[in-house]
Coordinates of C-alpha atoms in Angstrom, one line a residue:
M1 CA -3.6 -17.5 17.9
S2 CA -0.1 -18.3 19.2
G3 CA -0.2 -15.8 22.1
K4 CA 2.9 -14.3 20.6
W5 CA 3.8 -11.4 18.3
D6 CA 3.9 -12.1 14.6
F7 CA 5.6 -9.7 12.2
W8 CA 5.1 -9.3 8.5
I9 CA 7.7 -7.0 6.9
D10 CA 8.4 -5.5 3.5
R11 CA 11.8 -3.8 3.2
G12 CA 11.4 -1.6 0.2
G13 CA 13.7 0.8 -1.5
T14 CA 12.4 3.9 0.3
F15 CA 10.3 2.7 3.2
T16 CA 10.2 -0.4 5.3
D17 CA 6.7 -1.4 6.2
I18 CA 6.0 -3.5 9.3
V19 CA 2.6 -5.1 10.1
A20 CA 2.4 -6.8 13.5
R21 CA -0.3 -9.0 15.1
D22 CA 0.1 -8.6 18.8
P23 CA -0.7 -11.4 21.4
A24 CA -4.2 -10.1 21.7
G25 CA -4.8 -10.5 17.9
T26 CA -4.8 -6.7 17.2
I27 CA -3.2 -5.6 13.9
Q28 CA -0.6 -2.8 14.2
A29 CA 1.5 -1.1 11.6
A30 CA 4.7 1.0 11.4
K31 CA 6.5 2.6 8.5
L32 CA 10.2 3.6 8.7
L33 CA 12.8 4.9 6.2
S34 CA 14.7 1.9 4.9
E35 CA 18.0 3.8 5.2
N36 CA 18.5 6.1 8.2
P37 CA 22.0 5.4 9.4
E38 CA 21.9 8.2 11.9
A39 CA 19.0 6.6 13.7
Y40 CA 19.3 2.8 13.3
E41 CA 21.2 0.1 11.6
D42 CA 18.3 -1.9 10.2
A43 CA 14.8 -0.7 9.6
A44 CA 13.1 -4.1 10.0
I45 CA 14.7 -4.7 13.4
E46 CA 14.0 -1.2 14.5
G47 CA 10.3 -1.5 13.6
I48 CA 10.0 -4.7 15.6
R49 CA 11.6 -2.9 18.6
R50 CA 9.3 0.1 18.4
L51 CA 6.1 -2.0 18.0
M52 CA 7.1 -4.2 21.0
G53 CA 8.2 -1.2 23.0
V54 CA 11.8 -2.5 23.4
E55 CA 14.2 0.3 24.5
P56 CA 17.3 1.0 22.4
G57 CA 20.2 -1.2 23.3
K58 CA 18.2 -3.8 25.0
P59 CA 17.8 -7.3 23.5
I60 CA 14.5 -8.2 21.7
P61 CA 12.6 -10.8 23.8
S62 CA 12.7 -13.5 21.2
G63 CA 10.5 -15.8 23.2
A64 CA 7.6 -13.4 22.7
I65 CA 7.8 -13.6 18.9
G66 CA 6.1 -16.4 17.0
A67 CA 7.1 -15.8 13.4
V68 CA 8.7 -13.1 11.3
K69 CA 7.8 -13.2 7.6
M70 CA 9.8 -10.9 5.5
G71 CA 10.4 -9.6 1.9
T72 CA 13.6 -7.7 1.2
T73 CA 15.2 -5.7 -1.5
V74 CA 18.7 -6.4 -0.3
A75 CA 19.5 -8.8 -3.2
T76 CA 17.7 -6.6 -5.7
N77 CA 19.7 -3.5 -4.7
A78 CA 22.9 -5.4 -4.8
L79 CA 22.1 -6.5 -8.3
L80 CA 21.1 -3.1 -9.5
E81 CA 24.1 -1.4 -8.0
R82 CA 26.5 -4.3 -8.8
K83 CA 27.5 -4.7 -5.2
G84 CA 27.4 -8.5 -4.8
D85 CA 30.3 -10.7 -3.9
R86 CA 33.3 -11.2 -6.1
T87 CA 32.5 -14.3 -8.2
L88 CA 34.5 -16.8 -10.3
L89 CA 32.8 -18.4 -13.3
V90 CA 34.0 -21.9 -14.0
T91 CA 32.8 -23.1 -17.5
T92 CA 33.6 -25.4 -20.3
R93 CA 36.7 -24.6 -22.4
G94 CA 35.7 -22.4 -25.3
F95 CA 32.7 -20.8 -23.7
R96 CA 34.3 -18.1 -21.6
D97 CA 32.4 -15.4 -23.5
A98 CA 29.1 -17.2 -23.9
L99 CA 27.3 -15.2 -21.2
K100 CA 28.7 -11.9 -22.4
I101 CA 27.6 -12.6 -25.9
G102 CA 24.2 -13.8 -24.7
Y103 CA 21.5 -14.1 -27.3
Q104 CA 22.9 -11.3 -29.5
A105 CA 19.7 -9.3 -28.9
R106 CA 19.6 -5.6 -29.5
P107 CA 16.8 -4.1 -27.4
H108 CA 17.5 -0.6 -28.7
I109 CA 18.0 -1.4 -32.4
F110 CA 18.6 2.2 -33.6
A111 CA 21.1 3.1 -30.8
K112 CA 24.4 4.2 -32.2
E113 CA 26.3 3.3 -29.1
I114 CA 25.6 -0.1 -27.6
I115 CA 26.3 -0.2 -23.9
K116 CA 26.4 -3.7 -22.6
P117 CA 25.6 -4.4 -18.9
D118 CA 28.6 -5.3 -16.7
M119 CA 29.1 -9.0 -16.1
L120 CA 28.6 -10.1 -12.5
F121 CA 31.6 -12.4 -12.5
E122 CA 35.0 -11.0 -11.9
R123 CA 37.1 -13.7 -13.7
V124 CA 36.5 -16.9 -15.8
H125 CA 38.3 -20.2 -15.6
E126 CA 37.8 -22.5 -18.5
V127 CA 38.0 -26.2 -17.7
D128 CA 38.9 -29.0 -20.0
E129 CA 35.7 -31.0 -20.2
R130 CA 32.9 -31.6 -22.6
V131 CA 29.7 -33.7 -22.6
L132 CA 27.6 -33.8 -25.7
A133 CA 23.9 -33.4 -25.8
D134 CA 23.4 -37.2 -25.9
G135 CA 25.6 -37.8 -22.9
V136 CA 28.7 -38.9 -24.7
V137 CA 31.8 -37.6 -22.9
E138 CA 33.8 -36.0 -25.7
T139 CA 36.5 -34.5 -23.3
P140 CA 37.0 -36.1 -19.9
L141 CA 37.1 -33.7 -16.9
D142 CA 40.6 -32.6 -16.0
L143 CA 40.2 -32.0 -12.2
D144 CA 43.9 -31.0 -11.8
Q145 CA 43.6 -28.2 -14.3
A146 CA 40.2 -27.1 -12.8
E147 CA 41.9 -27.0 -9.3
Q148 CA 44.8 -24.9 -10.5
G149 CA 42.6 -22.0 -11.8
M150 CA 40.2 -22.2 -8.8
R151 CA 43.1 -22.0 -6.3
E152 CA 44.4 -18.9 -8.1
A153 CA 41.1 -17.2 -7.8
F154 CA 40.8 -18.3 -4.1
R155 CA 44.2 -16.8 -3.3
S156 CA 43.1 -13.5 -4.9
G157 CA 40.3 -13.3 -2.3
I158 CA 37.3 -14.6 -4.3
R159 CA 35.0 -16.8 -2.2
A160 CA 32.0 -17.3 -4.5
V161 CA 32.0 -19.7 -7.6
A162 CA 29.5 -20.4 -10.3
I163 CA 29.9 -23.7 -12.2
V164 CA 28.3 -23.8 -15.6
F165 CA 29.1 -26.7 -18.0
M166 CA 27.6 -27.5 -21.3
H167 CA 24.6 -29.8 -21.1
A168 CA 25.0 -30.1 -17.3
Y169 CA 21.2 -29.7 -16.9
R170 CA 21.0 -33.4 -17.9
F171 CA 24.5 -34.8 -17.3
T172 CA 25.6 -33.6 -13.9
E173 CA 28.7 -35.6 -13.0
H174 CA 31.3 -33.1 -14.0
E175 CA 29.7 -30.2 -12.2
K176 CA 29.3 -32.3 -9.1
A177 CA 33.0 -33.2 -9.1
V178 CA 34.1 -29.6 -9.5
A179 CA 31.6 -28.4 -6.9
D180 CA 33.0 -30.9 -4.3
L181 CA 36.5 -29.6 -5.2
A182 CA 35.5 -26.0 -4.7
R183 CA 34.2 -26.7 -1.3
A184 CA 37.4 -28.6 -0.4
I185 CA 39.4 -25.6 -1.5
G186 CA 37.4 -23.3 0.8
F187 CA 34.9 -21.4 -1.3
T188 CA 32.0 -20.4 0.9
Q189 CA 29.5 -20.1 -1.9
V190 CA 29.3 -22.8 -4.5
S191 CA 26.5 -22.6 -7.1
A192 CA 26.3 -25.4 -9.6
S193 CA 23.9 -24.9 -12.5
H194 CA 22.4 -28.4 -12.3
E195 CA 21.2 -27.5 -8.8
V196 CA 20.3 -23.8 -9.3
S197 CA 18.6 -24.0 -12.6
P198 CA 18.4 -27.5 -14.1
L199 CA 17.0 -26.3 -17.4
M200 CA 18.3 -26.3 -21.0
K201 CA 19.8 -23.1 -22.6
L202 CA 23.4 -22.4 -21.5
V203 CA 22.9 -18.6 -21.3
G204 CA 19.8 -18.5 -19.2
R205 CA 21.0 -21.3 -17.0
G206 CA 24.5 -19.7 -16.7
D207 CA 23.2 -16.3 -15.8
T208 CA 20.9 -17.7 -13.2
T209 CA 23.8 -19.6 -11.6
V210 CA 26.1 -16.5 -11.6
V211 CA 23.3 -14.4 -10.0
D212 CA 22.9 -17.0 -7.3
A213 CA 26.6 -17.1 -6.5
Y214 CA 26.9 -13.3 -6.7
L215 CA 23.9 -12.5 -4.4
S216 CA 23.6 -15.4 -2.0
P217 CA 26.5 -14.4 0.2
I218 CA 25.0 -10.8 0.6
L219 CA 21.6 -12.3 1.3
R220 CA 23.1 -14.9 3.8
R221 CA 24.9 -12.1 5.7
Y222 CA 21.7 -10.1 6.0
V223 CA 19.6 -13.1 7.0
E224 CA 22.2 -14.0 9.6
R225 CA 22.2 -10.5 11.0
V226 CA 18.4 -10.5 11.3
A227 CA 18.5 -14.0 12.9
R228 CA 21.1 -12.8 15.4
D229 CA 19.2 -9.7 16.4
L230 CA 16.1 -11.9 16.8
N231 CA 18.0 -14.6 18.7
A232 CA 16.7 -17.1 16.3
D233 CA 19.2 -19.7 17.6
A234 CA 18.1 -19.5 21.2
D235 CA 18.8 -22.5 23.4
R236 CA 15.2 -23.3 24.1
P237 CA 13.0 -24.1 21.0
E238 CA 10.1 -22.1 22.4
D239 CA 12.3 -19.0 22.5
R240 CA 13.2 -19.3 18.8
P241 CA 11.1 -17.1 16.5
R242 CA 10.4 -18.7 13.1
L243 CA 12.1 -16.6 10.4
M244 CA 10.8 -16.9 6.8
F245 CA 11.4 -15.0 3.6
M246 CA 9.2 -14.3 0.6
M247 CA 10.5 -15.7 -2.7
S248 CA 10.0 -14.1 -6.1
S249 CA 7.5 -16.9 -6.9
G250 CA 5.1 -15.6 -4.2
G251 CA 5.8 -18.3 -1.6
L252 CA 7.5 -18.3 1.8
T253 CA 10.5 -20.3 2.6
A254 CA 12.7 -20.9 5.7
A255 CA 15.5 -18.4 6.1
D256 CA 18.2 -21.1 5.7
L257 CA 16.7 -22.1 2.3
F258 CA 16.5 -18.5 0.9
Q259 CA 18.8 -18.1 -2.1
G260 CA 19.9 -15.2 -4.2
K261 CA 18.1 -16.3 -7.4
D262 CA 14.8 -16.4 -5.4
A263 CA 15.1 -12.9 -3.9
I264 CA 15.0 -10.6 -6.9
L265 CA 11.2 -9.8 -6.5
S266 CA 10.9 -10.7 -2.8
G267 CA 9.1 -7.6 -1.8
P268 CA 6.8 -7.0 -4.8
A269 CA 5.8 -10.6 -4.7
G270 CA 4.3 -10.1 -1.3
G271 CA 2.3 -7.2 -2.7
V272 CA 0.8 -9.4 -5.4
V273 CA -0.2 -12.0 -2.8
G274 CA -1.7 -9.3 -0.6
A275 CA -3.6 -7.8 -3.5
V276 CA -5.0 -11.1 -4.8
E277 CA -6.1 -12.3 -1.3
T278 CA -7.8 -9.1 -0.3
A279 CA -9.5 -8.8 -3.7
E280 CA -10.9 -12.3 -3.5
L281 CA -12.1 -11.7 0.0
A282 CA -13.9 -8.6 -1.2
G283 CA -15.6 -10.6 -3.9
F284 CA -13.5 -9.7 -7.0
E285 CA -12.3 -12.5 -9.4
R286 CA -10.4 -10.1 -11.7
M287 CA -7.9 -7.6 -10.4
I288 CA -5.2 -5.3 -11.5
G289 CA -2.6 -4.8 -8.7
F290 CA -1.4 -1.2 -8.5
D291 CA 1.5 -0.9 -6.1
M292 CA 3.0 2.6 -6.0
G293 CA 5.9 2.9 -3.6
G294 CA 8.6 5.5 -3.1
T295 CA 11.0 4.3 -5.9
S296 CA 8.8 2.7 -8.5
T297 CA 5.3 1.4 -9.4
D298 CA 4.6 -2.3 -9.7
V299 CA 1.5 -3.5 -11.6
S300 CA 0.2 -7.1 -11.9
H301 CA -2.7 -8.9 -13.5
Y302 CA -4.9 -11.6 -11.9
D303 CA -7.7 -13.5 -13.5
G304 CA -8.1 -16.6 -11.3
E305 CA -4.4 -17.7 -11.4
Y306 CA -1.2 -16.2 -10.3
E307 CA 0.8 -15.2 -13.3
R308 CA 4.5 -16.2 -13.3
A309 CA 7.3 -15.7 -15.7
F310 CA 10.0 -18.4 -15.9
E311 CA 12.5 -16.5 -17.9
T312 CA 13.0 -12.8 -17.1
E313 CA 15.7 -10.1 -17.4
V314 CA 16.5 -7.8 -14.5
A315 CA 19.2 -5.2 -14.7
G316 CA 20.6 -6.7 -17.9
V317 CA 20.8 -10.2 -16.4
R318 CA 18.8 -13.1 -17.7
M319 CA 17.3 -15.5 -15.2
R320 CA 15.4 -18.8 -15.4
A321 CA 13.6 -19.0 -12.1
P322 CA 9.9 -18.8 -11.4
M323 CA 8.9 -15.2 -10.6
M324 CA 5.7 -13.3 -10.3
R325 CA 4.9 -11.6 -13.5
I326 CA 5.2 -8.0 -12.4
H327 CA 5.8 -4.9 -14.6
T328 CA 7.7 -2.1 -13.1
V329 CA 8.0 1.5 -14.1
A330 CA 10.2 4.2 -12.6
A331 CA 7.3 6.3 -11.3
G332 CA 7.1 6.3 -7.5
G333 CA 6.7 8.9 -4.8
G334 CA 10.4 9.6 -4.9
S335 CA 10.7 9.9 -8.7
I336 CA 12.5 13.2 -9.4
L337 CA 10.8 15.9 -11.4
H338 CA 12.7 17.5 -14.3
F339 CA 12.0 20.3 -16.6
E340 CA 14.3 20.3 -19.6
D341 CA 14.2 21.1 -23.3
G342 CA 10.8 22.7 -22.8
R343 CA 9.1 19.5 -21.4
Y344 CA 8.2 17.9 -18.1
R345 CA 9.8 14.6 -17.2
V346 CA 9.2 12.3 -14.2
G347 CA 12.1 9.9 -13.3
P348 CA 13.5 7.4 -13.9
D349 CA 15.9 8.6 -11.3
S350 CA 14.7 8.5 -7.7
A351 CA 15.5 10.5 -4.6
G352 CA 15.1 7.2 -2.6
A353 CA 15.0 7.3 1.2
N354 CA 18.1 9.4 1.6
P355 CA 17.9 12.3 0.9
G356 CA 14.4 11.6 -0.3
P357 CA 11.9 14.2 -1.7
A358 CA 12.4 17.9 -0.8
C359 CA 9.7 17.6 1.9
Y360 CA 11.7 15.0 3.8
R361 CA 13.9 17.7 5.4
K362 CA 17.2 16.3 4.0
G363 CA 17.8 18.8 1.2
G364 CA 16.4 16.5 -1.5
P365 CA 15.1 17.4 -5.0
L366 CA 11.5 17.9 -6.0
A367 CA 9.7 14.6 -6.5
V368 CA 6.2 13.2 -7.1
T369 CA 5.5 13.3 -3.3
D370 CA 6.3 17.0 -3.3
A371 CA 3.8 17.5 -6.2
N372 CA 1.1 15.8 -4.1
V373 CA 2.0 18.1 -1.2
M374 CA 1.8 21.1 -3.4
T375 CA -1.6 20.2 -4.9
G376 CA -3.1 19.3 -1.5
K377 CA -3.4 15.6 -2.2
L378 CA -1.0 14.8 0.6
L379 CA -1.5 16.5 4.0
P380 CA 1.6 16.8 6.1
D381 CA -0.5 16.6 9.3
E382 CA -1.7 13.2 8.3
F383 CA 1.8 11.8 7.5
P384 CA 4.0 10.1 10.1
A385 CA 6.2 12.4 12.0
I386 CA 9.5 10.6 11.3
F387 CA 11.6 13.4 9.7
G388 CA 14.2 15.8 10.9
P389 CA 17.3 15.2 13.0
N390 CA 15.3 13.6 15.8
Q391 CA 12.8 11.7 13.5
D392 CA 9.9 13.7 15.1
Q393 CA 8.9 16.3 12.5
L394 CA 6.3 16.3 9.8
L395 CA 6.8 16.8 6.1
D396 CA 8.1 20.3 5.2
A397 CA 5.4 22.0 3.1
K398 CA 7.2 25.3 3.1
V399 CA 10.3 24.2 1.2
V400 CA 8.0 22.5 -1.3
Q401 CA 6.1 25.7 -2.0
Q402 CA 9.4 27.6 -2.4
K403 CA 10.9 25.1 -4.8
F404 CA 7.8 24.9 -7.0
A405 CA 7.5 28.7 -7.0
S406 CA 11.1 28.9 -8.2
L407 CA 10.4 26.2 -10.9
A408 CA 7.3 28.1 -12.1
R409 CA 9.4 31.2 -12.6
K410 CA 12.0 29.1 -14.5
I411 CA 9.3 27.7 -16.8
G412 CA 7.9 31.2 -17.3
D413 CA 4.7 30.4 -19.1
G414 CA 2.5 32.0 -16.5
R415 CA 1.4 28.8 -14.7
T416 CA 1.0 28.8 -11.0
P417 CA 3.2 26.6 -8.8
E418 CA 0.1 24.4 -8.2
A419 CA -0.5 24.0 -11.9
V420 CA 3.1 23.1 -12.5
A421 CA 2.9 20.4 -9.8
D422 CA -0.4 19.1 -11.3
G423 CA 1.3 18.8 -14.7
F424 CA 4.0 16.6 -13.3
L425 CA 1.4 14.4 -11.7
K426 CA -0.4 14.0 -15.0
I427 CA 2.9 12.8 -16.6
A428 CA 3.4 10.3 -13.7
V429 CA -0.2 9.0 -14.1
A430 CA 0.3 8.5 -17.8
N431 CA 3.4 6.4 -17.2
M432 CA 1.6 4.2 -14.7
A433 CA -1.5 3.8 -16.9
N434 CA 0.7 2.7 -19.8
A435 CA 2.3 0.1 -17.5
I436 CA -1.1 -1.3 -16.8
K437 CA -2.0 -1.4 -20.5
K438 CA 1.1 -3.5 -21.1
I439 CA 0.0 -6.3 -18.8
S440 CA -3.7 -6.1 -19.7
V441 CA -4.9 -4.4 -22.9
Q442 CA -1.9 -5.4 -25.0
R443 CA -2.4 -9.0 -24.0
G444 CA -6.1 -9.0 -24.9
Y445 CA -7.7 -8.3 -21.5
D446 CA -10.5 -5.8 -21.1
V447 CA -9.2 -3.8 -18.3
T448 CA -12.6 -2.1 -17.7
R449 CA -14.0 -5.4 -16.3
Y450 CA -11.3 -5.4 -13.5
A451 CA -11.0 -3.9 -10.1
L452 CA -8.0 -1.7 -9.5
N453 CA -6.6 -2.9 -6.2
C454 CA -4.6 0.1 -5.2
F455 CA -1.9 0.0 -2.5
G456 CA 1.6 1.2 -1.6
G457 CA 2.5 4.3 0.3
A458 CA 1.7 6.6 -2.7
G459 CA -1.0 4.5 -4.5
G460 CA -4.1 6.1 -2.9
Q461 CA -3.0 9.6 -4.0
H462 CA -3.2 8.5 -7.7
A463 CA -5.8 5.7 -7.8
C464 CA -8.7 7.6 -9.2
M465 CA -6.6 9.5 -11.8
V466 CA -5.1 6.1 -13.0
A467 CA -8.6 4.5 -13.1
D468 CA -10.0 7.5 -15.1
A469 CA -7.1 7.2 -17.6
L470 CA -8.0 3.5 -18.2
G471 CA -11.8 3.7 -18.1
M472 CA -11.9 1.5 -15.0
T473 CA -15.0 2.0 -12.7
T474 CA -13.9 0.1 -9.6
V475 CA -11.1 1.0 -7.2
L476 CA -10.5 -1.2 -4.2
I477 CA -8.6 0.3 -1.3
H478 CA -7.9 -2.0 1.7
P479 CA -7.6 -0.5 5.2
Q480 CA -3.9 -1.7 5.2
S481 CA -3.3 -0.5 1.6
G482 CA -0.4 1.6 2.7
V483 CA 1.4 -1.5 3.9
L484 CA -0.3 -4.2 1.8
S485 CA 3.0 -5.7 0.6
A486 CA 3.9 -6.4 4.2
Y487 CA 0.3 -7.5 5.0
G488 CA 0.7 -9.9 2.0
M489 CA 3.6 -11.6 3.8
G490 CA 1.2 -12.7 6.5
L491 CA -1.4 -13.9 3.9
A492 CA 1.2 -15.9 1.9
D493 CA 1.7 -19.7 2.2
I494 CA 4.9 -21.7 2.4
R495 CA 5.7 -22.9 -1.1
A496 CA 8.4 -25.1 -2.8
V497 CA 9.1 -25.4 -6.5
R498 CA 11.2 -27.9 -8.4
Q499 CA 12.0 -27.9 -12.2
K500 CA 13.8 -30.3 -14.5
S501 CA 14.5 -30.3 -18.3
V502 CA 12.9 -33.1 -20.4
V503 CA 13.0 -32.0 -24.1
L504 CA 11.0 -35.0 -25.4
P505 CA 8.1 -35.1 -27.8
L506 CA 4.7 -35.3 -26.1
D507 CA 3.3 -38.7 -26.9
D508 CA 2.2 -41.9 -25.2
T509 CA 5.6 -43.5 -25.6
N510 CA 7.5 -40.8 -23.6
L511 CA 4.7 -40.0 -21.1
P512 CA 5.6 -42.8 -18.6
G513 CA 9.2 -41.6 -18.3
I514 CA 8.1 -38.0 -18.0
A515 CA 5.7 -39.1 -15.2
K516 CA 8.6 -40.7 -13.3
T517 CA 10.4 -37.4 -13.4
V518 CA 7.3 -35.6 -12.1
D519 CA 7.0 -38.2 -9.3
A520 CA 10.7 -37.6 -8.3
L521 CA 10.2 -33.9 -8.2
T522 CA 7.0 -34.3 -6.2
D523 CA 8.8 -36.3 -3.6
E524 CA 11.5 -33.6 -3.3
T525 CA 8.9 -30.8 -3.0
R526 CA 6.8 -32.7 -0.5
N527 CA 9.9 -33.5 1.7
E528 CA 11.0 -29.8 1.7
L529 CA 7.5 -28.7 2.9
L530 CA 7.4 -31.4 5.5
G531 CA 10.8 -30.2 6.7
Q532 CA 9.4 -26.7 7.1
G533 CA 6.7 -27.9 9.5
L534 CA 3.7 -28.6 7.3
G535 CA 1.6 -31.7 7.9
A536 CA 1.2 -34.3 5.1
G537 CA -2.6 -33.5 5.0
E538 CA -1.9 -29.7 4.6
I539 CA 0.1 -30.1 1.4
E540 CA -1.3 -29.8 -2.2
I541 CA 0.9 -30.6 -5.2
H542 CA 0.5 -28.9 -8.6
P543 CA 2.6 -30.6 -11.4
R544 CA 2.9 -28.7 -14.7
A545 CA 4.5 -29.4 -18.1
H546 CA 6.1 -26.6 -20.1
L547 CA 5.2 -27.3 -23.7
R548 CA 6.3 -25.7 -27.0
Y549 CA 6.0 -26.5 -30.7
E550 CA 9.1 -28.2 -32.1
G551 CA 11.4 -25.5 -33.6
T552 CA 10.1 -22.7 -31.4
D553 CA 11.5 -21.5 -28.1
T554 CA 8.5 -20.2 -26.1
P555 CA 7.2 -22.9 -23.8
L556 CA 3.8 -22.5 -22.2
P557 CA 2.9 -24.1 -18.8
V558 CA -0.1 -26.5 -18.6
P559 CA -1.3 -28.8 -15.9
F560 CA 0.4 -32.2 -16.1
G561 CA -2.1 -34.9 -17.2
T562 CA -2.9 -37.1 -20.1
V563 CA -1.4 -36.4 -23.5
E564 CA -4.8 -35.4 -24.9
S565 CA -5.6 -33.0 -22.0
M566 CA -2.2 -31.4 -22.2
I567 CA -2.4 -30.9 -25.9
A568 CA -5.9 -29.4 -25.7
T569 CA -4.9 -27.0 -22.9
F570 CA -1.7 -26.0 -24.7
E571 CA -3.5 -25.3 -28.0
T572 CA -6.1 -23.1 -26.1
A573 CA -3.3 -21.2 -24.4
H574 CA -1.2 -20.9 -27.6
R575 CA -4.2 -19.6 -29.6
G576 CA -5.0 -17.1 -26.8
Q577 CA -1.4 -15.8 -26.7
F578 CA -0.3 -16.0 -30.3
G579 CA -3.6 -16.2 -32.2
F580 CA -3.0 -19.5 -34.0
V581 CA -2.1 -23.2 -33.6
F582 CA 0.1 -25.5 -35.7
S583 CA -2.2 -28.4 -36.7
G584 CA -0.2 -31.7 -36.7
K585 CA 3.1 -30.1 -35.6
T586 CA 5.1 -32.0 -32.9
I587 CA 4.7 -30.6 -29.4
V588 CA 7.8 -30.9 -27.2
V589 CA 7.9 -31.2 -23.4
E590 CA 10.7 -28.8 -22.6
A591 CA 10.5 -29.1 -18.8
V592 CA 8.4 -30.2 -16.0
E593 CA 7.7 -28.3 -12.8
V594 CA 6.2 -29.3 -9.5
E595 CA 4.9 -26.7 -7.1
G596 CA 3.9 -27.7 -3.5
R597 CA 2.1 -25.4 -1.1
R598 CA -0.2 -25.3 1.9
R599 CA -3.7 -26.3 0.9
R600 CA -5.6 -23.1 0.1
R601 CA -8.7 -22.2 2.0
R602 CA -11.6 -21.2 -0.2
H603 CA -12.8 -17.6 -0.2
F604 CA -16.5 -16.7 -0.4
R605 CA -18.3 -13.7 -1.6
A606 CA -20.3 -13.4 1.6
A607 CA -18.0 -11.0 3.3
S608 CA -20.6 -10.3 5.9
R609 CA -20.3 -13.8 7.3
R610 CA -18.7 -14.0 10.7
I611 CA -14.9 -14.3 10.3
Q612 CA -12.7 -16.3 12.7
D613 CA -9.7 -16.8 10.4
P614 CA -7.4 -13.8 10.4
R615 CA -6.6 -14.4 6.7
R616 CA -10.2 -13.3 6.0
A617 CA -10.4 -10.5 8.5
C618 CA -9.8 -7.9 5.8
A619 CA -13.1 -8.7 4.0
Q620 CA -15.2 -7.0 6.8
D621 CA -13.2 -3.8 6.7
A622 CA -12.4 -3.3 3.0
H623 CA -13.3 0.1 1.7
L624 CA -14.6 -0.1 -1.8
L625 CA -14.7 3.0 -4.0
R626 CA -16.9 2.7 -7.1
R627 CA -16.6 5.4 -9.7
R628 CA -19.5 5.0 -12.2
M629 CA -19.2 7.5 -15.1
A630 CA -21.0 7.4 -18.4
R631 CA -18.7 6.7 -21.3
G632 CA -17.6 9.9 -22.9
R633 CA -18.4 12.1 -19.9
R634 CA -15.6 14.1 -18.3
P635 CA -15.1 13.5 -14.6
P636 CA -15.9 16.4 -12.3
P637 CA -13.0 18.8 -11.7
R638 CA -10.8 17.8 -8.8
R639 CA -10.2 20.1 -5.9
P640 CA -6.6 21.4 -5.7

């Protein structure tokens, strides 16, 4: 215990959740609308003020705060809404359209009209340079020509630049020279692909670099505003609260190291960490995370190891950065209810926080939250009184009843307003159950052997219905389930990840050189963690190799070790995911990765044992709901 306040915050699309541990060690929680410009500028800072009892307009006593750990959707929203900074792409001559062409994939193969996502960069400058795959300089770098185009972009007001050259993941000199030139010109955000994503494949590496240049300025301004409000640069070290942010990979990092490419799943990653930690403390080794918020539902799978994806696509943009493997569907408390062409539809559009569902007293449309109010699953008297002009009113049940009565008359099939609302809930539950099937059943996992760890502001209202739809018999609901993503920020550890392309056959001849690369990445990772205040004895290092068969393009991560052990692990993983192995086919080490983190403390099933560590405090209080139903029997009818 530090004798100071600690704050763990998840700034979501609809609500911002704040969990605080006060100087006495008591856990407190608050929930505010993420956007409420009439009442406050930033929900996270406002939540800190309210929990500490700081009056409006007065400075926050930064000396009373130990640490603020935060996940934010600022970068995600900017990407979805295409509201990042104006960005210049600097690339090798002849490749100006490479990112626009992409992999020529057609996700909707029967669509008659192909609508491509907008590119994040505003303009492209092609540079005379070319390094071949073997390192031979075919075309020397023309710095004068590079400077001319970059100065033109700078004069037009662009301040962010993404530098992506062919084969720069391995041969970095040209990118380094242009990056130095960009900083000399005055660009405030310079993202070079060999630093952002040092992996092969121009398209994925290029998109990741553009995302970083596009989002990092937005993120930096937000971080600076939060740091300023918290007085994080106070004169005395003891008065400076430690500000950390959650990365998409599930680890915390210092505010000054937080980058745009690492922020896409910042909030949901905290939820996965919280779900895994609380499930283990309650004695469950297998877990399905079910996080239903106001805008969407995030589901995740855990079977002893965090699952991460290393190449993902978000909002039409490909990224090669480690992220928690999270599947998202547009079914949240704010998902708008539609009746059209004789059928019910839920989402994908959301009422968000402003105006929000109809019951939020801002004139919003009917949403899933309203359906829960109408069916009695959500009681206005038990909901925070944060609505209305003065943020002191409860949910408006009367307007919900009026709107559903009007909708029932429009449908005209004789159903009561309550039955109409229940029909919409069944559609939402089916969408969420299908999302869980994608990450479990469709990948060969028996979901009935798992616990459904349910959290998020709207999760508890649907947990049993989702479990029934999947045949699951165990639902875990933590006391902090409504704010578990924020609670997960407090349970998370500081992490650092480094990656580097190798692209060499896996054999005894190449292994020593690959091991040297791993050692170099290990030193970088350890130094970053030491710089963030961890002791040498607290750090554990996990090196991995990303292996694939020669001629394929789907690498699988395995622990780095001997050639024999890596081959055996790879073949087991390949057989599990694809159902076969290639006997005698060359295995290629595409890349190596080193993850460093604080040494994990072991969890035990004996939840009744006396707990001193606040990380394990949840085990004593966890509520466990077990639903045991004979196969084939219908569950008892639910009360309206």
